[in-house]
Amino acid sequence: MNWTRWLPLRALSGWRPGDLNGDLAAGLTLAAIAIPEQMATARLGGFAPEIGFFAFVAGSLAFALFGVNRHLSSGADSTITPLFAGGLALIAVAGSAHYLALAAMLALMVGLLVGLSGIFRLGWIADLLSVPVTTGFLAGIAVHIIVSQLPGLLGLPPESGETLRRVGEIAANLHLINPWSLALGLGVFAIVFTAERISARIPGALIGMVLATLAVAIFGLKARGVEVLGAFPYGLPQAGLPTVSFSDAQAVLPLALLIAIVVMVQTAATSRSFAGDDINRDFVGVGAGSILSGLFGAFAVNASPPRTAIAAQSGGRSQFSGLIAAAIVLALGAFGGGLLADVPQAALAGVLMFVAQYILRWKVFASVYRQAPVEFLLILVTMTAIVVLPIETGVAIGIGLSLLHGLWSATRTQAIELEQVPGTSVWWPPSTPSAGEQLPGVLVAAFQAPLSFVNAESFKRGVCKLIDARGDSVKLVVLEASNIAEIDYTAAQALIETVDHCRKAGAVFAIARLESLRAQAALARFGIADIVGPHRIFHSVDAAIKALSSDKKLVGQQDKAP
């Protein structure tokens, strides 16, 4: 392994003094966006608002040191916060010392899992969730955010427990709505929504939060029942390992695995969207952010697509912009808590309501419904599971559905007979517009998927059925293998049995266009190359037919090769 690629500060390499203006503008904009967002996300998870600031600082600093993407922003994230908040609430009382210690331990576990996945180049894990399942997952998270923030928006007492029970209690308390809180929350939502439509670089959340705070002070809304945050404690957080029992660590490990997968999926998507060339290295950066966050008593962090877009669109040149934003947020969290004392809870609820509608992918909903109705069911089932069941159970079901859908798709692949495009040497699946040709005594079969245990039997049955359908007339069978990228042990045995069946039918078996190096290595490893014969493995179907059809000894009688 080349350990030099893991040296710190790669995201800052190549930085020049001329980049300062762009990074400074991006850092100021990023801080303006992050301040209300991190406060709101911390409140969503049951933490004091300043804990969100410290999570953002830890995520930004660690990614600048260990990440590689020049724009990616890491910090408190509303996608994973409902996950760990819902899971930890089953073990400890939200907001208690035990709850905070568990959250910090969870952050350490998530950070280690994500970081080690990067070091051992397990970036492929990020591809385990299909787009429909991811869309359903985000829709379910959006519902959780909305339900959790409705009491703050409406000025009602906070609710806890299962989502459906919360909805029932909110409905029963609608007569207690505080109109001032509702007006502040909806006003902030409208400001953020309008600002985002004009330009994502406008800090609509900060503008809305400032205006809502001024309204509280000017009109004396605290006396009218509007809840505010109150002053933050001054000072920096103390570093140290969280104090939890071994049984507690065991209890949160499954939750850590689920959250780590979600973090990897979102980090990979964010990095790829902004010229990420080393996703595994970015996993290390985000994982290190969670570890640092946990050491300072905060919670797990994640890559943020909206903030990353802001950093890129605001002229940021490197992770120096993230460090500038982190310095501003750290100063505010450590020494400026009094400035935020009169921020109304409803304002943060309005920010999160905007986040909830932002992560609802309505266009994907509509597109999947039109183009893939079966996969649309995956969206609905995943969303329903996350809303109705305990949230970590719903996420596990979504991951399971995504994997099962992938396996199901692989098992549906069937062996097909190819036809020669008239006047060419190209062999193609049968198509209606231009009928292809078949050569006497020649069967060209294809299997358009990797060969593995999930489809090995389907491959063997399909090819053997094609051979049997041609009867004694077939003298040469060519397997067009351009789409076979891998061959596992079970599939290798199926391929050997297929070759044996072909020989018993009196035909020669050849392989053409096996382009995958892994599949070629598998042929040698499992002895298939020797069984077929190295002289019957070709670069093209046309070469196989010309070489073997002209050899009457090979095509005119049953193959006797070992």
XYZ file of C-alpha atoms in Angstrom, residues 59-528:
470
model
C -15.891 17.901 10.638
C -14.344 20.860 8.797
C -10.948 20.642 10.496
C -10.600 16.872 10.110
C -11.641 16.888 6.472
C -9.193 19.685 5.661
C -6.456 17.524 7.180
C -7.368 14.111 5.804
C -9.824 14.604 2.930
C -8.953 15.397 -0.653
C -12.008 17.058 -2.222
C -11.398 20.808 -2.327
C -15.041 21.817 -1.742
C -16.683 19.118 0.378
C -18.195 20.429 3.638
C -18.559 18.076 6.592
C -20.518 18.676 9.784
C -23.835 18.081 11.529
C -26.282 16.709 8.978
C -30.063 16.402 9.060
C -30.004 13.118 7.133
C -28.300 11.069 9.834
C -29.385 13.065 12.907
C -32.907 11.554 13.057
C -31.284 8.128 12.676
C -29.064 8.271 15.715
C -31.531 10.370 17.715
C -34.258 7.762 17.215
C -31.902 4.874 17.944
C -30.347 6.418 21.060
C -33.749 7.433 22.431
C -34.513 3.728 22.825
C -31.521 3.373 25.187
C -31.333 6.686 27.057
C -33.455 9.763 27.763
C -32.877 12.413 25.097
C -30.672 15.214 26.395
C -29.467 13.300 29.453
C -25.780 12.818 30.285
C -26.121 9.143 29.327
C -27.633 10.140 25.972
C -24.786 12.579 25.245
C -22.149 9.990 26.163
C -23.791 7.400 23.906
C -23.915 9.907 21.036
C -20.199 10.627 21.432
C -19.396 6.892 21.511
C -21.556 6.390 18.443
C -19.611 9.156 16.671
C -16.325 7.378 17.443
C -17.692 4.082 16.102
C -19.080 5.661 12.935
C -15.834 7.534 12.374
C -13.756 4.381 12.725
C -16.009 2.396 10.382
C -16.063 5.098 7.705
C -12.349 5.873 8.051
C -11.281 2.229 7.888
C -13.559 1.701 4.876
C -11.578 4.414 3.131
C -8.180 3.070 4.159
C -9.062 -0.426 2.931
C -10.647 0.991 -0.246
C -14.184 -0.195 0.385
C -15.771 2.661 -1.538
C -17.941 0.175 -3.437
C -20.105 -0.068 -0.300
C -21.479 3.344 -1.220
C -23.128 1.767 -4.259
C -25.196 -0.709 -2.226
C -28.235 1.594 -2.065
C -30.161 2.020 -5.304
C -31.645 5.391 -6.273
C -35.260 4.325 -5.471
C -34.277 3.010 -2.034
C -32.210 6.145 -1.329
C -35.154 8.296 -2.412
C -37.506 6.391 -0.116
C -34.995 6.648 2.716
C -34.732 10.434 2.339
C -38.514 10.758 2.100
C -38.912 8.849 5.370
C -36.262 11.030 7.028
C -38.095 14.130 5.763
C -41.301 12.920 7.425
C -39.417 12.371 10.700
C -37.982 15.904 10.514
C -41.373 17.460 9.825
C -43.108 15.594 12.641
C -40.321 16.346 15.116
C -40.376 20.074 14.301
C -44.120 20.651 14.217
C -44.351 21.240 17.994
C -41.637 23.913 17.822
C -43.249 25.507 14.790
C -46.706 25.558 16.369
C -45.557 26.503 19.856
C -46.745 23.197 21.346
C -45.080 21.094 24.055
C -42.372 18.783 22.640
C -43.445 15.220 21.860
C -41.500 11.972 21.977
C -42.039 8.383 20.979
C -43.110 6.777 17.716
C -43.873 8.958 14.725
C -47.542 8.024 14.373
C -48.157 8.596 18.087
C -46.515 12.014 17.810
C -48.809 12.937 14.954
C -51.852 11.933 17.022
C -50.746 14.016 20.017
C -50.001 17.043 17.843
C -53.447 16.780 16.273
C -55.032 16.568 19.731
C -53.213 19.755 20.842
C -53.945 21.918 17.798
C -56.190 24.164 19.910
C -53.063 25.212 21.861
C -51.205 26.633 18.833
C -49.226 29.794 19.564
C -49.901 32.088 16.575
C -46.713 34.094 17.199
C -44.526 30.998 17.023
C -46.352 29.837 13.898
C -45.883 33.232 12.230
C -42.163 33.293 13.067
C -41.593 29.745 11.830
C -43.510 30.190 8.594
C -41.813 33.550 8.047
C -38.351 32.003 8.351
C -39.375 29.146 6.057
C -40.642 31.651 3.451
C -37.419 33.681 3.628
C -35.198 30.617 3.232
C -37.357 29.231 0.420
C -37.370 32.545 -1.481
C -33.646 33.141 -0.990
C -32.830 29.659 -2.263
C -34.924 30.255 -5.375
C -33.043 33.485 -6.088
C -29.535 32.225 -5.285
C -28.218 29.437 -3.093
C -25.463 31.797 -1.952
C -27.933 34.068 -0.164
C -27.888 33.101 3.552
C -31.641 32.985 3.823
C -31.593 30.948 7.030
C -29.315 33.473 8.751
C -31.405 36.406 7.514
C -34.602 34.745 8.705
C -33.082 33.854 12.088
C -31.838 37.437 12.642
C -35.216 38.933 11.714
C -37.069 36.456 13.936
C -34.730 37.267 16.851
C -35.280 40.998 16.365
C -39.044 40.424 16.312
C -38.834 38.593 19.651
C -36.899 41.471 21.218
C -38.903 44.330 19.704
C -42.394 42.939 20.288
C -41.671 41.166 23.572
C -42.769 37.818 22.199
C -41.234 35.846 25.079
C -44.022 37.190 27.236
C -46.497 35.891 24.635
C -45.317 32.313 25.003
C -42.629 32.163 22.288
C -39.852 29.785 23.364
C -36.257 30.946 22.810
C -32.908 29.151 23.008
C -31.429 30.984 25.981
C -27.776 31.920 26.449
C -25.086 29.370 25.624
C -22.374 28.481 28.137
C -19.070 30.174 27.353
C -15.861 28.271 26.626
C -14.464 25.517 24.479
C -15.456 21.855 24.834
C -13.207 19.506 26.789
C -11.667 16.608 24.900
C -11.883 13.060 26.220
C -13.275 9.606 25.653
C -16.972 9.191 26.477
C -17.739 7.189 29.590
C -20.041 4.333 28.625
C -20.264 0.688 29.588
C -19.276 -2.196 27.347
C -22.932 -3.247 27.094
C -23.862 0.249 25.921
C -21.157 0.092 23.247
C -22.524 -3.259 22.097
C -26.044 -1.837 21.985
C -25.118 1.031 19.644
C -22.861 -0.999 17.323
C -25.683 -2.049 14.907
C -26.806 1.580 14.751
C -23.218 2.633 14.014
C -23.058 0.196 11.084
C -26.277 1.586 9.575
C -25.213 5.195 9.982
C -21.754 4.463 8.567
C -23.333 3.068 5.390
C -25.561 6.134 5.042
C -22.578 8.446 5.603
C -20.563 6.607 2.953
C -23.415 6.755 0.438
C -23.918 10.492 0.938
C -20.201 11.272 1.035
C -19.603 9.372 -2.208
C -22.508 11.127 -3.941
C -21.336 14.551 -2.728
C -17.701 13.985 -3.640
C -18.548 12.681 -7.124
C -20.794 15.687 -7.763
C -17.914 18.086 -7.109
C -14.950 16.594 -8.981
C -14.041 14.052 -6.336
C -11.181 11.888 -7.635
C -10.522 9.807 -4.507
C -13.696 8.776 -2.703
C -11.825 6.458 -0.338
C -9.622 9.328 0.824
C -12.745 11.440 1.379
C -14.150 8.617 3.534
C -11.055 8.965 5.707
C -11.632 12.720 6.000
C -15.299 12.420 6.968
C -14.564 9.491 9.289
C -11.850 11.504 11.043
C -14.410 14.291 11.485
C -16.753 11.974 13.395
C -13.885 10.731 15.572
C -12.807 14.279 16.462
C -16.431 15.272 17.034
C -16.948 12.321 19.389
C -13.777 13.187 21.343
C -15.198 16.669 21.978
C -18.553 15.339 23.137
C -20.498 16.002 19.941
C -22.072 13.565 17.481
C -21.384 11.908 14.115
C -20.890 14.161 11.085
C -21.595 13.698 7.410
C -20.842 15.308 4.058
C -23.384 17.988 3.151
C -24.397 18.350 -0.515
C -25.981 21.836 -0.061
C -23.045 23.299 1.874
C -20.558 21.729 -0.548
C -22.421 23.365 -3.427
C -22.280 26.698 -1.589
C -18.520 26.407 -1.084
C -18.006 25.678 -4.795
C -20.424 28.318 -6.090
C -19.078 31.043 -3.788
C -15.613 30.889 -5.321
C -13.897 28.541 -2.877
C -10.572 27.231 -4.113
C -9.658 24.801 -1.339
C -10.552 23.515 2.111
C -9.177 26.796 3.452
C -12.699 28.158 2.960
C -14.011 25.464 5.301
C -11.372 26.354 7.895
C -12.408 30.024 7.733
C -16.045 29.063 8.271
C -15.055 26.738 11.125
C -13.104 29.529 12.858
C -16.111 31.861 12.698
C -18.500 29.188 13.958
C -16.093 28.164 16.753
C -15.740 31.762 17.967
C -19.516 32.185 18.004
C -20.103 28.908 19.819
C -17.388 29.483 22.423
C -17.718 33.194 23.115
C -20.841 34.580 21.443
C -23.593 32.472 22.952
C -25.278 35.521 24.440
C -25.929 36.873 20.956
C -28.154 33.878 20.227
C -30.108 33.842 23.490
C -33.284 35.295 21.954
C -33.371 33.084 18.850
C -36.883 31.560 18.822
C -37.272 27.801 18.636
C -39.808 28.329 15.876
C -37.120 29.934 13.681
C -34.970 26.798 13.843
C -38.072 24.713 13.162
C -38.689 26.788 10.041
C -35.118 26.128 8.860
C -35.560 22.388 9.336
C -38.928 22.429 7.577
C -37.103 23.850 4.570
C -34.445 21.134 4.858
C -37.180 18.484 4.959
C -38.827 19.644 1.747
C -35.388 20.048 0.170
C -34.453 16.387 0.629
C -37.800 15.172 -0.734
C -36.861 14.276 -4.300
C -40.185 14.916 -5.994
C -38.710 14.774 -9.498
C -37.197 11.352 -8.802
C -40.553 10.207 -7.391
C -42.291 11.179 -10.616
C -39.579 9.813 -12.895
C -39.439 6.397 -11.191
C -43.246 6.187 -11.155
C -43.394 6.776 -14.924
C -40.428 4.696 -16.008
C -40.117 1.900 -13.430
C -43.377 1.229 -11.522
C -41.944 -1.833 -9.775
C -39.034 0.191 -8.409
C -41.499 2.885 -7.303
C -42.773 0.305 -4.824
C -39.262 0.263 -3.329
C -39.625 3.993 -2.637
C -42.982 3.539 -0.935
C -41.957 0.482 1.105
C -38.702 2.079 2.290
C -40.403 5.351 3.189
C -43.226 3.561 5.031
C -40.814 1.331 6.945
C -38.770 4.311 8.144
C -41.877 6.252 9.188
C -43.854 3.451 10.842
C -41.113 1.260 12.337
C -38.227 2.291 14.591
C -36.075 4.385 12.303
C -32.974 2.165 12.443
C -35.156 -0.851 11.581
C -36.569 1.027 8.622
C -33.081 1.881 7.361
C -32.015 -1.768 7.697
C -35.073 -2.824 5.691
C -34.220 -0.262 3.016
C -30.646 -1.558 2.725
C -31.940 -5.136 2.574
C -34.455 -4.224 -0.146
C -31.731 -2.561 -2.203
C -29.518 -5.650 -2.006
C -32.412 -8.005 -2.769
C -33.401 -5.858 -5.741
C -29.855 -6.081 -7.085
C -29.773 -9.850 -6.654
C -33.214 -10.189 -8.211
C -32.066 -8.185 -11.246
C -29.017 -10.459 -11.626
C -31.119 -13.630 -11.432
C -33.415 -12.408 -14.218
C -30.602 -12.489 -16.794
C -31.208 -15.203 -19.400
C -28.946 -16.821 -21.947
C -29.801 -15.609 -25.455
C -28.834 -16.620 -28.973
C -27.137 -13.910 -31.017
C -27.622 -13.305 -34.721
C -25.167 -11.962 -37.253
C -25.968 -8.490 -38.559
C -26.246 -8.932 -42.355
C -23.108 -7.898 -44.226
C -20.995 -7.514 -41.092
C -18.998 -9.570 -38.603
C -21.104 -8.204 -35.740
C -23.215 -10.592 -33.656
C -26.152 -8.941 -31.922
C -29.258 -9.890 -29.893
C -32.315 -10.531 -32.107
C -34.108 -7.307 -32.991
C -37.266 -6.607 -34.955
C -36.149 -3.730 -37.224
C -33.438 -5.716 -39.009
C -33.549 -9.488 -38.780
C -30.161 -11.122 -38.279
C -28.717 -14.279 -39.760
C -27.721 -17.663 -38.331
C -24.932 -19.796 -39.768
C -25.623 -23.503 -40.334
C -24.263 -25.610 -37.484
C -23.194 -22.574 -35.444
C -24.812 -21.381 -32.195
C -23.602 -18.088 -30.726
C -24.900 -17.688 -27.165
C -24.474 -14.772 -24.766
C -25.093 -14.073 -21.094
C -25.282 -10.379 -20.333
C -24.209 -10.342 -16.686
C -21.354 -11.466 -14.424
C -21.523 -15.181 -13.677
C -22.083 -15.842 -9.992
C -23.906 -18.175 -7.659
C -27.132 -16.148 -8.022
C -27.474 -16.847 -11.764
C -25.203 -19.855 -12.414
C -28.086 -22.318 -12.682
C -30.035 -19.966 -14.950
C -26.968 -19.667 -17.216
C -26.474 -23.445 -17.451
C -30.141 -24.184 -18.109
C -30.389 -21.417 -20.681
C -27.349 -22.388 -22.761
C -28.179 -26.101 -22.584
C -31.726 -25.369 -23.695
C -30.432 -23.424 -26.710
C -28.155 -26.343 -27.626
C -30.939 -28.917 -27.248
C -33.320 -26.797 -29.333
C -30.929 -27.031 -32.299
C -30.575 -30.810 -31.947
C -27.902 -32.635 -33.929
C -27.521 -29.727 -36.354
C -25.336 -27.674 -34.017
C -21.613 -28.431 -34.413
C -20.077 -25.293 -32.896
C -21.180 -23.355 -29.803
C -19.509 -19.980 -29.192
C -20.073 -18.220 -25.872
C -19.905 -14.473 -26.495
C -18.606 -13.396 -23.069
C -18.034 -9.636 -23.341
C -20.478 -8.940 -20.481
C -19.115 -11.613 -18.142
C -16.925 -9.520 -15.855
C -16.532 -12.089 -13.081
C -16.851 -15.845 -12.533
C -17.135 -17.281 -9.014
C -16.733 -20.909 -7.928
C -20.400 -21.896 -8.302
C -20.583 -20.320 -11.745
C -17.346 -22.028 -12.790
C -18.849 -25.424 -12.022
C -21.963 -24.494 -14.018
C -19.783 -23.436 -16.958
C -17.850 -26.740 -16.820
C -21.132 -28.672 -16.827
C -22.321 -26.601 -19.798
C -19.157 -27.443 -21.744
C -19.693 -31.135 -20.938
C -23.327 -30.945 -22.107
C -22.185 -29.311 -25.347
C -19.701 -32.093 -26.024
C -22.276 -34.781 -25.339
C -24.451 -33.073 -27.965
C -21.589 -33.545 -30.474
C -20.509 -29.897 -30.680
C -17.303 -27.943 -30.113
C -17.388 -25.298 -27.362
C -15.482 -22.021 -27.739
C -15.335 -18.723 -25.865
C -15.065 -15.310 -27.530
C -14.594 -11.749 -26.306
C -13.890 -12.535 -22.679
C -12.477 -9.070 -22.022
C -12.481 -8.971 -18.221
C -9.076 -9.680 -16.689
C -10.766 -11.054 -13.566
C -12.842 -13.456 -15.641
C -9.772 -14.534 -17.615
C -7.946 -15.249 -14.362
C -10.962 -17.250 -13.172
C -10.826 -19.425 -16.324
C -7.243 -20.359 -15.486
C -7.826 -20.725 -11.754
C -10.778 -23.092 -12.118
C -9.173 -25.079 -14.963
C -11.810 -24.023 -17.501
